C-alpha positions as a printed Julia matrix, in Angstrom:
570×3 Matrix{Float64}:
 -25.05   -7.65   -35.61
 -23.15   -4.8    -35.19
 -21.52   -4.76   -38.34
 -24.53   -5.0    -40.38
 -25.41   -1.62   -38.97
 -22.61    0.19   -39.58
 -22.8    -1.23   -42.85
 -25.78    0.04   -43.47
 -25.05    3.4    -41.57
 -29.11    3.11   -39.89
 -28.13    3.18   -36.13
 -24.87    2.21   -33.85
 -23.79   -1.49   -33.55
 -26.52   -2.15   -30.46
 -29.42   -1.44   -32.74
 -31.29    0.29   -35.35
 -32.47    4.51   -34.5
 -35.9     2.96   -34.3
 -34.76    0.95   -31.85
 -33.26    3.14   -29.67
 -36.54    5.55   -30.03
 -38.64    2.61   -28.32
 -36.41    2.26   -25.39
 -36.89    4.25   -22.32
 -34.14    7.01   -21.75
 -32.71    4.75   -18.72
 -32.58    1.73   -21.44
 -30.88    4.16   -23.56
 -28.27    5.14   -21.12
 -27.93    1.65   -20.07
 -27.26    0.6    -24.22
 -24.45    3.76   -24.27
 -22.83    2.49   -21.67
 -22.37   -0.92   -22.87
 -19.35   -1.49   -25.55
 -19.76   -0.9    -28.91
 -18.84   -4.09   -30.42
 -19.66   -7.54   -29.55
 -17.09  -10.39   -29.13
 -17.01  -11.84   -32.44
 -16.43   -8.02   -33.69
 -13.51   -7.55   -31.16
 -12.12  -11.07   -31.87
 -11.61  -10.2    -35.83
 -10.71   -6.61   -35.23
  -8.2    -7.74   -33.23
  -7.08  -10.31   -35.57
  -6.85   -7.27   -38.18
  -4.66   -5.87   -35.23
  -2.04   -8.42   -35.18
  -1.9    -8.85   -38.82
  -1.42   -4.99   -39.59
   1.6    -4.81   -36.56
   4.8    -4.14   -37.42
   7.11   -6.82   -37.02
   3.96   -9.43   -36.64
   3.43  -12.74   -37.87
   0.78  -12.06   -40.6
   2.13   -8.54   -41.78
   0.08   -7.25   -44.56
  -1.65   -4.53   -46.06
  -4.72   -2.73   -43.61
  -7.75   -3.68   -44.21
 -10.27   -1.66   -46.7
 -12.22    1.02   -45.05
 -15.96    0.64   -44.47
 -18.31    1.99   -47.01
 -22.28    2.6    -45.86
 -25.29    2.42   -48.83
 -26.25    5.65   -47.24
 -22.5     7.34   -48.19
 -23.63    6.53   -52.08
 -24.58    9.31   -54.25
 -28.3     9.03   -54.62
 -28.49    8.31   -58.58
 -26.51    5.24   -57.74
 -28.77    4.74   -54.95
 -32.0     4.91   -57.79
 -29.91    2.64   -60.06
 -29.28   -0.3    -57.2
 -33.02    0.25   -56.11
 -34.78    0.39   -59.87
 -33.43   -3.54   -60.12
 -34.66   -4.82   -57.04
 -38.84   -6.64   -57.39
 -41.3    -4.5    -56.62
 -42.26   -6.47   -53.52
 -39.1    -5.71   -51.88
 -39.25   -2.16   -52.1
 -41.41   -1.49   -49.65
 -39.61   -3.02   -46.84
 -36.99   -0.87   -47.98
 -38.51    1.97   -47.34
 -38.57    1.27   -43.57
 -34.92    0.85   -43.09
 -34.23    4.59   -42.82
 -35.53    8.33   -44.31
 -33.41    8.58   -46.83
 -34.49    4.97   -48.09
 -38.12    6.11   -48.09
 -37.16    9.57   -49.77
 -35.52    7.91   -52.59
 -37.89    5.82   -53.27
 -40.31    7.82   -54.44
 -38.68    8.3    -57.77
 -40.61    7.67   -59.91
 -37.89    6.03   -62.46
 -37.95    3.41   -59.83
 -41.4     2.31   -60.5
 -41.39    3.08   -64.29
 -38.86    0.38   -64.93
 -40.7    -2.3    -62.17
 -43.35   -1.69   -64.63
 -41.68   -2.5    -67.7
 -40.01   -5.43   -66.67
 -42.49   -7.09   -64.83
 -45.26   -6.03   -66.29
 -44.31   -5.04   -69.7
 -45.76   -0.81   -69.39
 -44.16    1.09   -71.95
 -46.34    4.05   -72.21
 -45.1     7.46   -70.74
 -47.33    9.26   -68.2
 -46.79   12.54   -69.39
 -46.79   12.21   -73.52
 -49.91    9.74   -73.44
 -50.56   11.78   -76.66
 -47.52   10.56   -78.85
 -47.7     7.07   -77.65
 -50.77    5.54   -79.96
 -53.42    6.53   -77.85
 -55.62    8.52   -80.38
 -58.48   11.02   -79.58
 -61.26    8.51   -80.1
 -59.89    6.26   -77.15
 -59.56    9.23   -74.96
 -62.75   11.09   -75.57
 -66.11    9.02   -76.19
 -69.59   11.13   -77.16
 -71.95   10.44   -74.81
 -75.89   10.62   -75.94
 -78.58   12.39   -73.87
 -80.89   10.06   -74.84
 -83.67   12.98   -74.64
 -81.8    15.26   -77.27
 -80.79   14.22   -80.4
 -77.09   15.81   -79.79
 -74.72   15.06   -77.63
 -71.52   16.03   -75.34
 -67.92   14.61   -75.52
 -66.68   13.13   -72.1
 -63.58   11.76   -71.43
 -63.22    8.26   -70.6
 -59.43    8.21   -69.36
 -57.75    9.66   -66.6
 -55.35   12.62   -66.36
 -52.45   10.59   -65.99
 -50.26   13.83   -65.76
 -50.65   13.87   -62.13
 -50.07   10.53   -61.44
 -47.48    8.39   -60.51
 -45.63    5.44   -61.62
 -45.77    3.99   -58.11
 -49.57    4.51   -57.9
 -50.07    2.49   -61.11
 -47.5    -0.21   -59.66
 -49.34   -0.64   -56.37
 -53.0    -0.1    -56.61
 -53.22   -1.12   -60.5
 -50.6    -3.74   -61.65
 -49.21   -5.61   -58.4
 -52.93   -5.83   -56.52
 -54.34   -7.36   -59.53
 -51.55   -9.79   -60.25
 -53.6   -12.39   -59.53
 -56.17  -12.26   -62.63
 -53.29  -11.81   -65.49
 -53.28  -15.56   -67.32
 -55.64  -17.71   -69.3
 -59.23  -18.44   -67.69
 -62.48  -20.84   -67.99
 -65.49  -18.89   -67.55
 -68.3   -21.13   -66.58
 -70.76  -20.94   -68.76
 -72.59  -24.2    -68.19
 -71.58  -26.31   -71.01
 -70.12  -23.53   -73.8
 -67.12  -22.2    -71.52
 -65.11  -20.14   -72.8
 -61.33  -18.97   -73.24
 -60.52  -15.71   -71.44
 -57.08  -14.16   -72.13
 -56.53  -11.35   -68.78
 -53.69   -9.29   -69.91
 -51.4    -5.63   -68.67
 -52.38   -3.73   -71.85
 -51.2     0.02   -71.65
 -51.75    1.38   -68.63
 -55.04   -0.67   -67.61
 -55.74   -5.02   -66.99
 -58.23   -5.67   -69.68
 -60.03   -9.07   -69.93
 -60.04  -10.43   -73.9
 -62.64  -12.92   -74.39
 -61.11  -14.97   -77.47
 -63.44  -16.56   -80.17
 -63.1   -18.5    -82.88
 -63.14  -17.51   -86.44
 -67.3   -17.71   -87.96
 -67.92  -21.25   -89.22
 -66.13  -23.34   -90.99
 -62.8   -20.91   -91.91
 -60.7   -22.76   -89.47
 -57.36  -21.37   -90.68
 -59.0   -18.09   -89.76
 -56.95  -15.68   -87.04
 -59.36  -16.01   -83.41
 -61.5   -12.96   -82.67
 -61.58  -11.28   -79.53
 -63.41   -8.74   -77.51
 -63.28   -7.12   -74.09
 -65.06   -7.96   -71.3
 -63.79   -5.88   -68.21
 -60.93   -3.08   -67.74
 -59.42   -2.02   -64.96
 -57.67    1.39   -64.77
 -56.63    4.01   -62.54
 -59.33    6.93   -62.7
 -57.49    8.81   -60.12
 -54.79    8.4    -57.52
 -54.44    5.19   -54.8
 -58.13    4.32   -56.57
 -58.51    1.24   -59.47
 -61.72    1.49   -61.26
 -63.31   -1.66   -62.81
 -65.77   -1.72   -65.92
 -67.87   -3.69   -67.43
 -67.19   -3.83   -71.09
 -70.3    -5.9    -72.29
 -72.7    -5.01   -74.47
 -72.93   -1.93   -76.82
 -73.34    1.6    -74.88
 -69.74    1.87   -73.17
 -67.89    0.7    -70.07
 -69.9     0.93   -67.19
 -69.47    0.22   -63.2
 -68.35   -3.38   -62.74
 -66.48   -5.32   -60.09
 -64.08   -7.98   -59.58
 -63.92  -10.53   -56.68
 -60.88  -13.15   -56.1
 -62.65  -15.82   -54.68
 -59.96  -18.24   -53.8
 -56.7   -19.42   -55.57
 -56.67  -19.48   -59.08
 -60.77  -18.74   -59.47
 -62.14  -15.1    -59.3
 -65.39  -13.51   -60.47
 -66.9   -10.59   -62.19
 -70.14   -8.58   -61.53
 -71.52   -5.94   -63.66
 -73.83   -3.54   -61.74
 -75.19   -1.95   -64.56
 -77.09   -4.28   -66.58
 -79.17   -2.11   -68.51
 -75.93   -0.75   -70.4
 -76.45   -4.5    -72.34
 -80.08   -3.75   -72.98
 -81.03   -2.64   -76.96
 -83.52   -0.63   -77.96
 -85.09   -2.43   -79.93
 -85.33   -5.67   -77.58
 -84.19   -9.08   -77.5
 -84.65   -9.48   -81.36
 -82.67   -6.89   -82.27
 -80.02   -8.35   -79.17
 -80.37  -11.55   -80.95
 -79.33  -10.7    -84.28
 -76.69   -8.48   -83.25
 -75.24  -11.83   -81.35
 -75.74  -13.79   -84.28
 -73.95  -11.26   -87.1
 -70.96  -11.31   -84.07
 -71.09  -15.25   -83.05
 -71.81  -16.6    -86.77
 -70.87  -13.64   -89.18
 -73.96  -14.08   -90.67
 -78.11  -13.47   -90.51
 -80.79  -16.48   -89.13
 -82.36  -16.38   -92.74
 -78.83  -18.03   -94.03
 -78.83  -20.83   -91.59
 -80.97  -23.21   -93.48
 -79.98  -26.55   -91.22
 -83.57  -26.36   -88.69
 -81.46  -28.31   -86.45
 -78.53  -25.52   -86.65
 -80.94  -23.35   -86.21
 -82.18  -24.63   -82.75
 -78.8   -24.79   -81.32
 -78.13  -21.3    -81.82
 -81.31  -20.12   -80.21
 -80.65  -21.73   -77.27
 -76.84  -21.03   -76.96
 -77.84  -17.5    -77.39
 -80.64  -17.58   -74.18
 -78.36  -19.92   -71.98
 -75.55  -17.27   -71.96
 -77.2   -14.08   -72.39
 -78.94  -14.76   -68.78
 -75.26  -14.63   -67.28
 -75.0   -10.75   -68.29
 -71.57  -10.55   -67.54
 -71.53  -11.62   -64.02
 -69.47  -14.84   -64.66
 -66.89  -17.19   -62.52
 -63.73  -17.84   -64.24
 -60.83  -20.59   -63.78
 -57.45  -20.82   -64.26
 -56.38  -22.9    -66.86
 -53.08  -23.86   -68.01
 -51.16  -24.54   -71.3
 -50.15  -27.69   -71.79
 -46.81  -28.3    -71.34
 -44.02  -29.46   -73.98
 -41.25  -31.88   -74.62
 -39.11  -32.73   -76.5
 -40.47  -35.62   -78.08
 -43.77  -34.66   -78.73
 -45.19  -35.61   -81.84
 -46.22  -31.81   -82.46
 -46.09  -28.77   -80.3
 -48.87  -28.4    -78.02
 -50.87  -25.86   -77.61
 -54.85  -24.59   -78.25
 -56.52  -25.3    -81.54
 -59.48  -24.24   -83.46
 -61.5   -27.22   -84.19
 -65.0   -27.64   -86.8
 -67.95  -29.91   -85.05
 -70.65  -30.37   -87.3
 -73.51  -27.89   -86.51
 -71.54  -26.7    -83.51
 -69.76  -24.01   -85.84
 -66.24  -23.87   -84.42
 -64.49  -24.59   -81.03
 -61.2   -24.04   -78.91
 -59.49  -27.53   -78.38
 -56.27  -28.74   -76.21
 -54.15  -31.1    -77.0
 -51.77  -32.19   -74.86
 -49.44  -35.45   -74.65
 -49.37  -38.04   -71.96
 -46.47  -40.57   -72.49
 -48.42  -43.03   -74.65
 -51.08  -41.15   -75.55
 -52.12  -37.47   -76.14
 -56.11  -36.05   -75.2
 -57.72  -33.41   -77.17
 -59.78  -31.13   -74.36
 -62.33  -29.1    -75.03
 -62.2   -25.53   -73.56
 -64.98  -24.18   -75.35
 -68.38  -27.06   -76.03
 -71.77  -27.73   -76.89
 -74.45  -29.4    -75.48
 -74.07  -32.65   -76.28
 -69.8   -32.28   -75.21
 -69.71  -29.42   -72.84
 -66.42  -27.9    -72.22
 -63.77  -29.67   -70.09
 -64.83  -33.39   -71.51
 -61.87  -34.94   -73.27
 -63.51  -35.19   -77.15
 -60.3   -37.29   -78.66
 -58.01  -39.31   -77.46
 -55.01  -40.54   -79.5
 -52.84  -44.08   -78.71
 -49.09  -43.48   -79.98
 -48.45  -46.75   -79.72
 -50.89  -47.83   -82.57
 -49.96  -46.14   -85.78
 -52.49  -46.9    -89.01
 -51.2   -47.02   -92.26
 -53.5   -45.77   -94.91
 -54.26  -47.89   -98.42
 -53.65  -45.84  -101.71
 -55.75  -43.14  -102.55
 -58.76  -44.93  -104.55
 -58.73  -47.31  -101.64
 -58.97  -44.98   -99.0
 -62.32  -43.19  -100.92
 -63.86  -46.46   -99.88
 -65.05  -45.84   -96.58
 -66.1   -49.62   -96.01
 -61.9   -50.19   -96.45
 -60.98  -47.56   -93.84
 -63.65  -48.55   -91.38
 -62.62  -52.0    -91.76
 -58.13  -51.3    -90.85
 -59.31  -49.16   -88.06
 -61.87  -51.97   -86.59
 -58.55  -54.11   -86.67
 -56.55  -52.09   -84.93
 -59.83  -51.75   -82.72
 -59.74  -55.39   -82.11
 -56.18  -55.78   -81.66
 -55.81  -52.6    -78.78
 -58.81  -55.11   -77.28
 -56.47  -57.39   -77.16
 -53.45  -56.21   -75.69
 -56.07  -54.29   -73.06
 -57.14  -57.66   -72.19
 -54.06  -59.82   -72.19
 -52.81  -56.72   -69.61
 -55.31  -57.63   -67.31
 -55.26  -61.25   -67.18
 -50.76  -61.36   -66.97
 -48.35  -63.04   -69.79
 -49.39  -66.51   -68.66
 -52.29  -65.72   -71.0
 -50.52  -63.73   -73.47
 -50.23  -66.54   -76.45
 -50.78  -63.3    -78.92
 -48.43  -61.07   -77.2
 -46.55  -59.45   -79.65
 -48.26  -60.14   -82.94
 -49.13  -56.94   -85.18
 -51.41  -55.92   -88.04
 -50.35  -55.28   -91.45
 -52.1   -52.12   -90.89
 -49.77  -50.87   -88.17
 -46.3   -51.66   -89.64
 -44.43  -49.67   -86.21
 -45.16  -50.02   -82.77
 -43.34  -48.97   -79.52
 -42.91  -46.62   -76.96
 -40.51  -44.23   -78.59
 -41.82  -44.92   -81.91
 -43.62  -41.22   -82.37
 -40.72  -39.53   -81.13
 -38.27  -42.23   -82.92
 -39.98  -40.49   -86.25
 -40.42  -36.93   -85.39
 -36.63  -35.86   -85.71
 -36.84  -37.27   -89.36
 -40.37  -35.51   -89.36
 -41.58  -38.56   -90.97
 -44.28  -39.88   -90.74
 -46.02  -40.43   -93.89
 -46.59  -44.14   -94.48
 -46.38  -46.34   -97.41
 -48.62  -46.2   -100.68
 -48.99  -49.76  -100.59
 -51.56  -50.79   -97.94
 -50.08  -54.6    -98.05
 -46.91  -54.09   -97.25
 -45.54  -56.07   -94.35
 -43.91  -55.06   -91.19
 -40.9   -56.28   -92.37
 -40.69  -54.31   -95.39
 -37.49  -51.61   -95.46
 -39.01  -48.64   -94.22
 -36.58  -46.4    -96.7
 -38.89  -46.79   -99.63
 -42.04  -47.1    -97.87
 -41.63  -42.92   -96.24
 -42.07  -40.43   -98.82
 -42.56  -37.93   -96.1
 -39.32  -38.24   -95.91
 -38.43  -36.55   -98.35
 -41.21  -33.48   -97.48
 -43.81  -34.73  -100.16
 -45.8   -36.87   -97.46
 -48.79  -39.18   -98.08
 -51.01  -38.65  -100.06
 -54.83  -37.92   -98.25
 -58.02  -38.0    -99.54
 -61.79  -38.24   -96.93
 -63.41  -41.42   -98.04
 -66.76  -41.01   -99.96
 -69.97  -40.55   -97.6
 -67.22  -39.06   -94.73
 -69.1   -35.06   -94.16
 -66.52  -32.07   -93.51
 -67.47  -28.53   -92.49
 -64.39  -27.11   -94.26
 -63.82  -28.8    -97.86
 -60.37  -27.3    -97.93
 -58.55  -29.69   -95.72
 -54.59  -30.42   -96.59
 -54.25  -33.11   -99.36
 -51.43  -34.87   -97.74
 -50.38  -36.13   -94.63
 -47.4   -36.58   -92.26
 -48.91  -40.0    -90.19
 -51.83  -41.42   -88.65
 -52.83  -43.26   -85.76
 -55.85  -45.02   -83.77
 -58.08  -43.01   -81.73
 -61.2   -42.67   -80.08
 -63.85  -39.67   -80.26
 -66.09  -38.8    -76.85
 -69.93  -39.05   -78.37
 -73.15  -38.15   -76.4
 -76.73  -37.44   -77.01
 -78.14  -33.89   -75.9
 -77.41  -32.88   -72.12
 -74.28  -35.67   -72.21
 -76.21  -38.16   -72.06
 -75.56  -41.65   -72.58
 -71.61  -40.83   -73.79
 -69.58  -43.09   -75.02
 -65.68  -43.94   -76.71
 -65.78  -44.62   -80.54
 -63.11  -45.31   -83.04
 -61.68  -43.54   -85.14
 -58.38  -41.87   -87.35
 -56.08  -39.37   -85.86
 -54.56  -37.81   -89.4
 -51.39  -35.45   -88.49
 -51.05  -33.06   -91.29
 -48.52  -30.43   -90.48
 -46.95  -28.83   -87.38
 -50.19  -26.86   -86.93
 -53.01  -28.9    -87.9
 -54.46  -32.53   -88.03
 -57.22  -33.98   -88.13
 -60.43  -36.61   -87.0
 -62.43  -38.87   -88.96
 -65.31  -40.13   -86.52
 -66.14  -43.36   -87.77
 -69.54  -43.94   -86.38
 -70.69  -40.3    -87.31
 -69.3   -41.03   -90.85
 -67.93  -37.41   -90.4
 -64.34  -35.6    -90.06
 -63.53  -32.33   -88.12
 -60.0   -30.32   -88.82
 -58.49  -28.81   -86.42
 -55.81  -25.5    -87.05
 -53.54  -24.01   -83.89
 -53.98  -20.91   -82.36
 -51.46  -18.86   -83.47
 -51.46  -16.4    -80.42
 -48.6   -15.55   -77.68
 -50.08  -15.7    -74.12
 -48.41  -14.46   -71.01
 -48.64  -15.69   -67.22
 -50.06  -19.43   -69.1
 -47.13  -21.64   -68.13
 -48.46  -24.58   -65.38
 -45.61  -24.67   -62.61
 -45.16  -28.35   -62.9
 -46.55  -31.11   -65.26
 -48.89  -31.83   -61.47
 -49.94  -28.9    -61.65
 -51.2   -29.23   -65.25
 -53.1   -32.6    -64.4
 -54.51  -31.4    -61.63
 -55.84  -28.55   -63.92
 -57.29  -30.85   -66.54
 -59.38  -32.85   -63.64
 -60.4   -30.25   -62.27
 -62.69  -28.44   -65.22
 -63.46  -31.91   -66.69
 -64.81  -32.55   -62.74
 -67.57  -29.55   -63.32
 -69.15  -31.16   -66.66
 -69.12  -34.33   -65.3
């Protein structure tokens, strides 16, 4: 301890100045009368003296002089402190007065804001960092007078310090950064909380308008947090069309927080509920109710508006993670937009779990709510599609899929009954030329999952002429006649197909059951699923967005997250 105290220069060997101040006069005098070194230090110094003595056995150069951190120039201490995590700096400020004074240097905290949270704005020069006058000022309309006045909606950052931004905003609300799913009954949602400039903003991600599945995601702000004055962070609700207003955020527990709007009158419109519905319909669907001719679809849309608008942005959010990836995965897992008939576009998370892949709904509908596994793909059972002309016949595709389903049932029964009843174990369907635990990953490096155009090829046939996808062409694909699709602009070639099951249910998630289907992999960013019983086709396209603070800490944490969001709607 004596060595450490002398090295830091913050107190004599028997303790720091702060500790001595707490002692009484008698204790201080007694401590000063004690030897200034402990036995271990005396032994080290004695050894050094012997080794440095002329003619000694260990003669050598004298030990280097001791250096104290307090002897370093302030500019060097600033560089050292700026490289430390921001969470360690308050403890460092308690060491001594000089350290505490240096830690008031704003460049230290500016660097921590930039490296830990990506804040690149200059508090002193906001006018040249892309913040327009429209962002700084907004016109506040007096309802009684036709004219209005401009009011400043951003704080005066000139007299604010990065230390306040770090401690009162970024560090305080760090637990809400990342991806979240709001609890909006069966509909769910996708919220991304990010540091956006000098704000923390919660962006609700919305699928593109139906049926344009390849269009980019839409997003709108639900709340924001920023510093209106030093030492005080302000939460504002962004819901509605009358500008930001007073809100509140409460961290309920780990991986869960809630928001509350304190001025819900800002959500109302002068035209009443009808105007609110028309505005919501244009934002949600990009059309008017008159443009939607399907009566059932009109009912679903009106039901969703009534259900979601009652929350008034007072919601509870639960953290979700992006699925972990593995080199052997069929494609890169992640978030996809998919078509779901009259329900429009919904967000699905594709993840891989050994011998199967699962699509979990992040947004849902009254039939299959958010959190449920909408599709499950059996990676052990590939399906070899027939040629294009035969594929147009729905009965032919149905026969192939049902053959594979029967084979899957037999294998499951054999596993349950044990190997003694497994006479047919190892039998292979002519529609399924390749199976095995490593089958998906074995073909991935070759990108090749194209199947033979000859649907009658035997499993023992040489694979080379049966893989047109290896040359980059892919296998021709067309939907069977009678299969409906919201989007006719689907790819006309595919890499490979697998047997899978899709979850269907009645309104209110009644009588849920899994029905057979076909998973079609088109490319790295698109796949499809044919619902055999519904005679329907869903097309999925990858969400092309980068999300921060969304990686699962472990595979076990991701699996636990899936169970949690599924249990909420089971």
